């Protein structure tokens, strides 16, 4: 059983604080989730109540994974408080560290993100860049996995990154089971761009949702922008603009993302050859699938499959 310790700081958002317990707690006993504060005392939330915790910072030294929950913007420290620094110093060098939303500021202030790629909530990206120019911030994604450090975007992205951890540790089948139990999607399409404040679409403007659903049933076909626009009964220019407004990605990038996602599922759940998987998801060749998968997650299809086959063999009891 892996121990996950959640660090609650003053100004914590109650919703985000509860995400690790809810997601990891639905993973069939694979994780133990404990919550602590920097001094073992109750912490002020950003709501009208305080939150009592059962543990002090000493529990961080026993964690396999540490999750730092997000705090309201007024509580984001300009400099890392000494008690927070002392608490983070207790984390083992080999432990996985996760930030939810604005907690990326805490990790950056502790120099844990130096030279790394990271993300945080889109509303505070300008502030983050001014304070931490040495961090490679990507404001467009829902979460970033860089070595032992994972950072996630706003609020519900904490769900995404926790599901990603379950999937990485124990395979897609368990992650999908957890998602169903929590009534959340195992994957979310697109990145933060779809949630950034944008001008309200024209009244009565047609949606591209039906065309996206149509395309998902035909990923094995060589779909083009012309095909998608024709299905939506829009001009190419109108369709591309409206698609980007709704999804936060161009149609071409979205199609690649969906094909990579479908390929990952087949790599996890089948023994099909890579070339055959490529054909099923709409990539012309196995080489094309390898290129796009590596661009998306940094590994080859064979390495990805080995990882999840090994995870499944570990997590599935013999007999």
Tab-separated table of C-alpha atoms in Angstrom:
chain	number	residue	atom	x	y	z
A	1	UNK	CA	0.000	0.000	0.000
A	2	UNK	CA	1.385	3.386	-1.008
A	3	UNK	CA	1.127	6.199	1.506
A	4	UNK	CA	-0.142	9.538	0.194
A	5	UNK	CA	0.219	12.502	2.541
A	6	UNK	CA	-1.750	15.666	1.764
A	7	UNK	CA	-0.320	18.924	3.099
A	8	UNK	CA	-2.969	21.490	4.037
A	9	UNK	CA	-1.846	25.125	4.280
A	10	UNK	CA	-3.730	28.184	5.524
A	11	UNK	CA	-6.187	29.397	2.904
A	12	UNK	CA	-6.696	25.888	1.510
A	13	UNK	CA	-9.627	25.204	-0.782
A	14	UNK	CA	-11.734	22.471	0.871
A	15	UNK	CA	-12.678	20.920	-2.480
A	16	UNK	CA	-9.098	20.460	-3.637
A	17	UNK	CA	-8.020	19.244	-0.200
A	18	UNK	CA	-10.509	16.382	-0.472
A	19	UNK	CA	-9.583	15.250	-3.993
A	20	UNK	CA	-6.685	12.907	-3.114
A	21	UNK	CA	-8.695	11.090	-0.457
A	22	UNK	CA	-11.661	10.695	-2.797
A	23	UNK	CA	-9.699	9.468	-5.834
A	24	UNK	CA	-7.040	7.338	-4.139
A	25	UNK	CA	-9.586	6.084	-1.633
A	26	UNK	CA	-11.564	4.528	-4.488
A	27	UNK	CA	-8.572	2.512	-5.726
A	28	UNK	CA	-9.355	-0.793	-3.997
A	29	UNK	CA	-7.009	-0.296	-1.052
A	30	UNK	CA	-3.909	0.485	-3.119
A	31	UNK	CA	-3.325	3.755	-1.242
A	32	UNK	CA	-3.453	5.066	2.310
A	33	UNK	CA	-4.247	8.797	2.443
A	34	UNK	CA	-3.316	10.943	5.442
A	35	UNK	CA	-3.609	14.703	5.930
A	36	UNK	CA	-1.253	16.989	7.806
A	37	UNK	CA	-0.500	20.640	8.451
A	38	UNK	CA	2.837	22.347	9.037
A	39	UNK	CA	2.328	22.259	12.815
A	40	UNK	CA	-0.389	19.660	13.392
A	41	UNK	CA	-2.933	22.349	14.195
A	42	UNK	CA	-6.178	23.172	12.336
A	43	UNK	CA	-5.805	25.276	9.194
A	44	UNK	CA	-7.959	28.108	7.965
A	45	UNK	CA	-9.762	27.319	4.754
A	46	UNK	CA	-10.801	29.922	2.207
A	47	UNK	CA	-14.394	29.214	3.302
A	48	UNK	CA	-16.014	30.156	6.593
A	49	UNK	CA	-14.593	27.245	8.593
A	50	UNK	CA	-11.319	25.798	9.772
A	51	UNK	CA	-10.194	22.261	9.063
A	52	UNK	CA	-8.804	19.949	11.727
A	53	UNK	CA	-6.071	17.493	10.724
A	54	UNK	CA	-4.803	14.397	12.474
A	55	UNK	CA	-1.096	14.746	11.775
A	56	UNK	CA	1.807	17.144	11.956
A	57	UNK	CA	4.651	17.611	9.449
A	58	UNK	CA	6.590	14.590	10.721
A	59	UNK	CA	4.252	12.336	8.711
A	60	UNK	CA	5.685	13.802	5.484
A	61	UNK	CA	8.874	11.785	6.027
A	62	UNK	CA	6.847	8.560	5.649
A	63	UNK	CA	5.111	9.543	2.393
A	64	UNK	CA	5.578	7.824	-0.957
A	65	UNK	CA	3.578	10.656	-2.525
A	66	UNK	CA	3.037	14.151	-1.129
A	67	UNK	CA	0.166	16.282	-2.433
A	68	UNK	CA	0.155	20.000	-1.667
A	69	UNK	CA	-3.410	21.278	-1.883
A	70	UNK	CA	-4.147	24.648	-3.461
A	71	UNK	CA	-4.720	27.861	-1.550
A	72	UNK	CA	-6.721	30.989	-2.332
A	73	UNK	CA	-4.777	33.699	-4.152
A	74	UNK	CA	-4.462	36.031	-1.122
A	75	UNK	CA	-2.657	33.213	0.706
A	76	UNK	CA	-0.065	32.602	-2.032
A	77	UNK	CA	3.254	33.389	-0.342
A	78	UNK	CA	5.685	35.861	-1.893
A	79	UNK	CA	8.421	34.055	0.031
A	80	UNK	CA	8.227	30.577	1.444
A	81	UNK	CA	7.380	30.701	5.182
A	82	UNK	CA	10.019	28.987	7.295
A	83	UNK	CA	7.530	26.496	8.744
A	84	UNK	CA	6.444	25.459	5.234
A	85	UNK	CA	10.066	25.134	4.126
A	86	UNK	CA	10.815	22.988	7.171
A	87	UNK	CA	7.818	20.779	6.435
A	88	UNK	CA	8.808	20.288	2.786
A	89	UNK	CA	12.374	19.498	3.840
A	90	UNK	CA	11.036	16.381	5.566
A	91	UNK	CA	9.960	14.831	2.244
A	92	UNK	CA	12.146	11.918	1.154
A	93	UNK	CA	14.296	12.553	-1.941
A	94	UNK	CA	12.611	9.690	-3.793
A	95	UNK	CA	9.036	10.695	-2.935
A	96	UNK	CA	6.638	11.866	-5.620
A	97	UNK	CA	5.422	15.442	-5.117
A	98	UNK	CA	2.161	16.769	-6.538
A	99	UNK	CA	0.721	20.278	-6.535
A	100	UNK	CA	-2.909	21.117	-7.171
A	101	UNK	CA	-3.625	24.477	-8.788
A	102	UNK	CA	-1.945	27.381	-6.955
A	103	UNK	CA	0.177	25.025	-4.857
A	104	UNK	CA	2.640	25.200	-7.762
A	105	UNK	CA	3.685	28.537	-6.231
A	106	UNK	CA	4.669	26.693	-3.062
A	107	UNK	CA	6.779	24.168	-4.952
A	108	UNK	CA	8.388	26.922	-7.026
A	109	UNK	CA	9.185	28.971	-3.924
A	110	UNK	CA	10.865	25.876	-2.490
A	111	UNK	CA	12.994	25.601	-5.677
A	112	UNK	CA	11.440	22.233	-6.480
A	113	UNK	CA	10.411	23.374	-9.958
A	114	UNK	CA	13.717	24.942	-11.009
A	115	UNK	CA	14.397	24.010	-14.623
A	116	UNK	CA	11.280	21.869	-14.798
A	117	UNK	CA	8.131	22.087	-16.849
A	118	UNK	CA	5.042	22.897	-14.761
A	119	UNK	CA	1.545	24.332	-14.861
A	120	UNK	CA	-0.891	26.166	-12.625
A	121	UNK	CA	-4.264	27.908	-12.914
A	122	UNK	CA	-4.533	30.052	-16.044
A	123	UNK	CA	-5.647	33.106	-14.060
A	124	UNK	CA	-2.332	33.340	-12.203
A	125	UNK	CA	0.108	32.386	-14.958
A	126	UNK	CA	1.350	35.971	-15.458
A	127	UNK	CA	2.077	36.294	-11.741
A	128	UNK	CA	3.807	32.919	-11.715
A	129	UNK	CA	6.035	33.812	-14.664
A	130	UNK	CA	7.067	37.101	-13.098
A	131	UNK	CA	8.064	35.402	-9.862
A	132	UNK	CA	9.593	32.233	-11.269
A	133	UNK	CA	11.006	32.855	-14.768
A	134	UNK	CA	13.315	29.851	-14.354
A	135	UNK	CA	10.313	27.482	-14.420
A	136	UNK	CA	9.093	26.289	-17.826
A	137	UNK	CA	5.413	27.109	-17.339
A	138	UNK	CA	2.845	25.603	-19.707
A	139	UNK	CA	-0.522	27.304	-19.096
A	140	UNK	CA	-2.387	25.268	-21.718
A	141	UNK	CA	-2.374	21.803	-20.138
A	142	UNK	CA	-4.398	20.215	-17.358
A	143	UNK	CA	-1.346	18.724	-15.651
A	144	UNK	CA	2.374	18.168	-16.162
A	145	UNK	CA	4.331	15.061	-15.158
A	146	UNK	CA	8.046	15.893	-14.988
A	147	UNK	CA	10.033	13.186	-13.267
A	148	UNK	CA	8.944	12.879	-9.643
A	149	UNK	CA	7.129	16.231	-9.720
A	150	UNK	CA	3.561	16.619	-10.978
A	151	UNK	CA	1.742	19.940	-11.194
A	152	UNK	CA	-1.892	20.448	-12.101
A	153	UNK	CA	-4.074	23.330	-13.203
A	154	UNK	CA	-7.205	24.703	-11.522
A	155	UNK	CA	-9.500	22.842	-9.129
A	156	UNK	CA	-10.810	19.765	-10.964
A	157	UNK	CA	-7.428	19.222	-12.614
A	158	UNK	CA	-6.513	17.735	-9.256
A	159	UNK	CA	-8.851	14.895	-10.199
A	160	UNK	CA	-7.085	14.523	-13.556
A	161	UNK	CA	-3.617	14.303	-12.039
A	162	UNK	CA	-4.693	11.860	-9.315
A	163	UNK	CA	-6.296	9.590	-11.911
A	164	UNK	CA	-3.093	9.854	-13.949
A	165	UNK	CA	-1.131	8.648	-10.916
A	166	UNK	CA	-3.465	5.678	-10.453
A	167	UNK	CA	-3.124	4.876	-14.153
A	168	UNK	CA	0.673	5.145	-13.996
A	169	UNK	CA	0.913	3.018	-10.853
A	170	UNK	CA	-1.691	0.353	-11.550
A	171	UNK	CA	-2.832	0.539	-15.155
A	172	UNK	CA	-5.779	1.834	-17.100
A	173	UNK	CA	-8.345	-0.682	-15.896
A	174	UNK	CA	-8.125	0.417	-12.256
A	175	UNK	CA	-7.984	4.115	-13.208
A	176	UNK	CA	-11.131	3.717	-15.276
A	177	UNK	CA	-12.824	1.896	-12.394
A	178	UNK	CA	-11.922	4.732	-10.019
A	179	UNK	CA	-13.245	7.282	-12.508
A	180	UNK	CA	-16.557	5.444	-12.783
A	181	UNK	CA	-16.896	5.207	-9.008
A	182	UNK	CA	-16.305	8.941	-8.673
A	183	UNK	CA	-18.514	9.709	-11.702
A	184	UNK	CA	-15.777	11.631	-13.509
A	185	UNK	CA	-14.231	11.106	-16.968
A	186	UNK	CA	-11.034	9.009	-17.010
A	187	UNK	CA	-9.605	11.503	-19.509
A	188	UNK	CA	-10.610	15.069	-20.305
A	189	UNK	CA	-10.223	16.395	-23.819
A	190	UNK	CA	-8.131	19.481	-24.452
A	191	UNK	CA	-6.333	21.667	-21.984
A	192	UNK	CA	-6.971	24.779	-19.929
A	193	UNK	CA	-7.576	26.906	-23.001
A	194	UNK	CA	-11.157	25.696	-23.217
A	195	UNK	CA	-11.850	27.175	-19.761
A	196	UNK	CA	-10.191	30.563	-20.206
A	197	UNK	CA	-12.631	33.447	-20.304
A	198	UNK	CA	-13.544	34.188	-23.902
A	199	UNK	CA	-16.129	36.321	-25.661
A	200	UNK	CA	-19.600	34.787	-25.507
A	201	UNK	CA	-20.463	33.103	-28.847
A	202	UNK	CA	-23.102	34.697	-30.974
A	203	UNK	CA	-26.632	33.891	-29.879
A	204	UNK	CA	-27.885	30.774	-31.606
A	205	UNK	CA	-24.426	29.848	-32.879
A	206	UNK	CA	-24.184	26.195	-33.844
A	207	UNK	CA	-21.959	23.935	-31.756
A	208	UNK	CA	-19.276	21.577	-33.019
A	209	UNK	CA	-20.154	18.956	-30.373
A	210	UNK	CA	-22.102	16.737	-32.775
A	211	UNK	CA	-19.244	16.776	-35.237
A	212	UNK	CA	-16.750	15.848	-32.508
A	213	UNK	CA	-18.929	12.879	-31.546
A	214	UNK	CA	-19.180	11.914	-35.229
A	215	UNK	CA	-15.404	12.108	-35.626
A	216	UNK	CA	-14.750	9.963	-32.556
A	217	UNK	CA	-16.655	7.134	-34.214
A	218	UNK	CA	-14.443	7.456	-37.320
A	219	UNK	CA	-10.934	7.953	-35.977
A	220	UNK	CA	-9.692	5.175	-38.253
A	221	UNK	CA	-10.680	7.237	-41.298
A	222	UNK	CA	-8.473	9.953	-42.872
A	223	UNK	CA	-10.612	12.838	-41.621
A	224	UNK	CA	-9.758	16.313	-42.869
A	225	UNK	CA	-10.832	19.784	-41.816
A	226	UNK	CA	-13.020	19.847	-44.919
A	227	UNK	CA	-14.761	16.644	-43.795
A	228	UNK	CA	-15.410	18.048	-40.327
A	229	UNK	CA	-16.654	21.406	-41.579
A	230	UNK	CA	-18.924	19.701	-44.105
A	231	UNK	CA	-20.473	17.540	-41.385
A	232	UNK	CA	-21.053	20.636	-39.244
A	233	UNK	CA	-22.431	22.490	-42.280
A	234	UNK	CA	-20.086	25.412	-41.739
A	235	UNK	CA	-17.434	27.115	-43.792
A	236	UNK	CA	-13.875	26.036	-43.058
A	237	UNK	CA	-13.058	29.349	-41.408
A	238	UNK	CA	-16.188	29.450	-39.244
A	239	UNK	CA	-15.799	25.836	-38.174
A	240	UNK	CA	-12.140	26.228	-37.244
A	241	UNK	CA	-12.840	29.366	-35.207
A	242	UNK	CA	-15.861	27.900	-33.414
A	243	UNK	CA	-14.068	24.606	-32.756
A	244	UNK	CA	-11.149	26.400	-31.145
A	245	UNK	CA	-13.519	28.552	-29.053
A	246	UNK	CA	-15.290	25.464	-27.707
A	247	UNK	CA	-12.392	23.040	-27.293
A	248	UNK	CA	-9.320	25.230	-26.932
A	249	UNK	CA	-7.504	23.328	-29.686
A	250	UNK	CA	-7.450	23.375	-33.462
A	251	UNK	CA	-9.387	20.518	-35.127
A	252	UNK	CA	-6.127	18.968	-36.290
A	253	UNK	CA	-4.530	18.980	-32.847
A	254	UNK	CA	-7.723	17.656	-31.293
A	255	UNK	CA	-7.842	14.743	-33.752
A	256	UNK	CA	-4.245	13.830	-32.965
A	257	UNK	CA	-4.977	13.991	-29.251
A	258	UNK	CA	-7.985	11.686	-29.613
A	259	UNK	CA	-6.029	9.228	-31.754
A	260	UNK	CA	-3.179	9.133	-29.269
A	261	UNK	CA	-5.660	8.598	-26.433
A	262	UNK	CA	-7.330	5.733	-28.288
A	263	UNK	CA	-3.934	4.223	-29.088
A	264	UNK	CA	-2.927	4.385	-25.422
A	265	UNK	CA	-6.078	2.503	-24.470
A	266	UNK	CA	-5.340	-0.223	-27.044
A	267	UNK	CA	-1.728	-0.482	-25.915
A	268	UNK	CA	-2.933	-0.946	-22.338
A	269	UNK	CA	-5.764	-3.356	-23.037
A	270	UNK	CA	-4.674	-5.446	-26.039
A	271	UNK	CA	-1.723	-7.274	-27.574
A	272	UNK	CA	-2.336	-5.852	-31.056
A	273	UNK	CA	0.831	-5.011	-33.038
A	274	UNK	CA	1.728	-1.330	-33.157
A	275	UNK	CA	1.075	-1.089	-36.908
A	276	UNK	CA	-2.401	-2.543	-36.438
A	277	UNK	CA	-3.172	-0.131	-33.606
A	278	UNK	CA	-1.991	2.737	-35.793
A	279	UNK	CA	-4.477	1.739	-38.475
A	280	UNK	CA	-7.334	1.415	-35.998
A	281	UNK	CA	-6.839	4.926	-34.652
A	282	UNK	CA	-6.201	6.708	-37.941
A	283	UNK	CA	-2.433	7.027	-38.158
A	284	UNK	CA	-1.117	6.056	-41.571
A	285	UNK	CA	1.813	4.015	-40.244
A	286	UNK	CA	3.258	2.643	-37.063
A	287	UNK	CA	6.051	5.186	-37.422
A	288	UNK	CA	3.488	7.992	-37.336
A	289	UNK	CA	1.949	6.576	-34.153
A	290	UNK	CA	5.397	6.313	-32.564
A	291	UNK	CA	6.135	9.928	-33.426
A	292	UNK	CA	2.874	11.292	-32.049
A	293	UNK	CA	2.929	9.140	-28.906
A	294	UNK	CA	6.474	10.204	-28.125
A	295	UNK	CA	5.545	13.861	-28.668
A	296	UNK	CA	2.567	13.484	-26.312
A	297	UNK	CA	4.058	11.476	-23.427
A	298	UNK	CA	7.744	11.033	-24.222
A	299	UNK	CA	7.867	7.251	-24.649
A	300	UNK	CA	7.583	4.687	-27.426
A	301	UNK	CA	4.547	2.390	-27.824
A	302	UNK	CA	6.628	-0.569	-26.684
A	303	UNK	CA	7.830	1.219	-23.556
A	304	UNK	CA	4.317	2.424	-22.772
A	305	UNK	CA	2.924	-1.099	-23.149
A	306	UNK	CA	5.662	-2.618	-20.986
A	307	UNK	CA	4.938	-0.089	-18.248
A	308	UNK	CA	1.244	-0.941	-18.060
A	309	UNK	CA	1.710	-4.673	-18.493
A	310	UNK	CA	4.143	-4.591	-15.576
A	311	UNK	CA	1.725	-2.479	-13.507
A	312	UNK	CA	-1.131	-4.859	-14.234
A	313	UNK	CA	0.954	-7.910	-13.312
A	314	UNK	CA	1.865	-6.322	-9.992
A	315	UNK	CA	-1.637	-5.147	-9.127
A	316	UNK	CA	-3.503	-8.307	-10.180
A	317	UNK	CA	-3.381	-11.091	-7.533
A	318	UNK	CA	-2.174	-14.461	-8.755
A	319	UNK	CA	-4.788	-17.170	-9.138
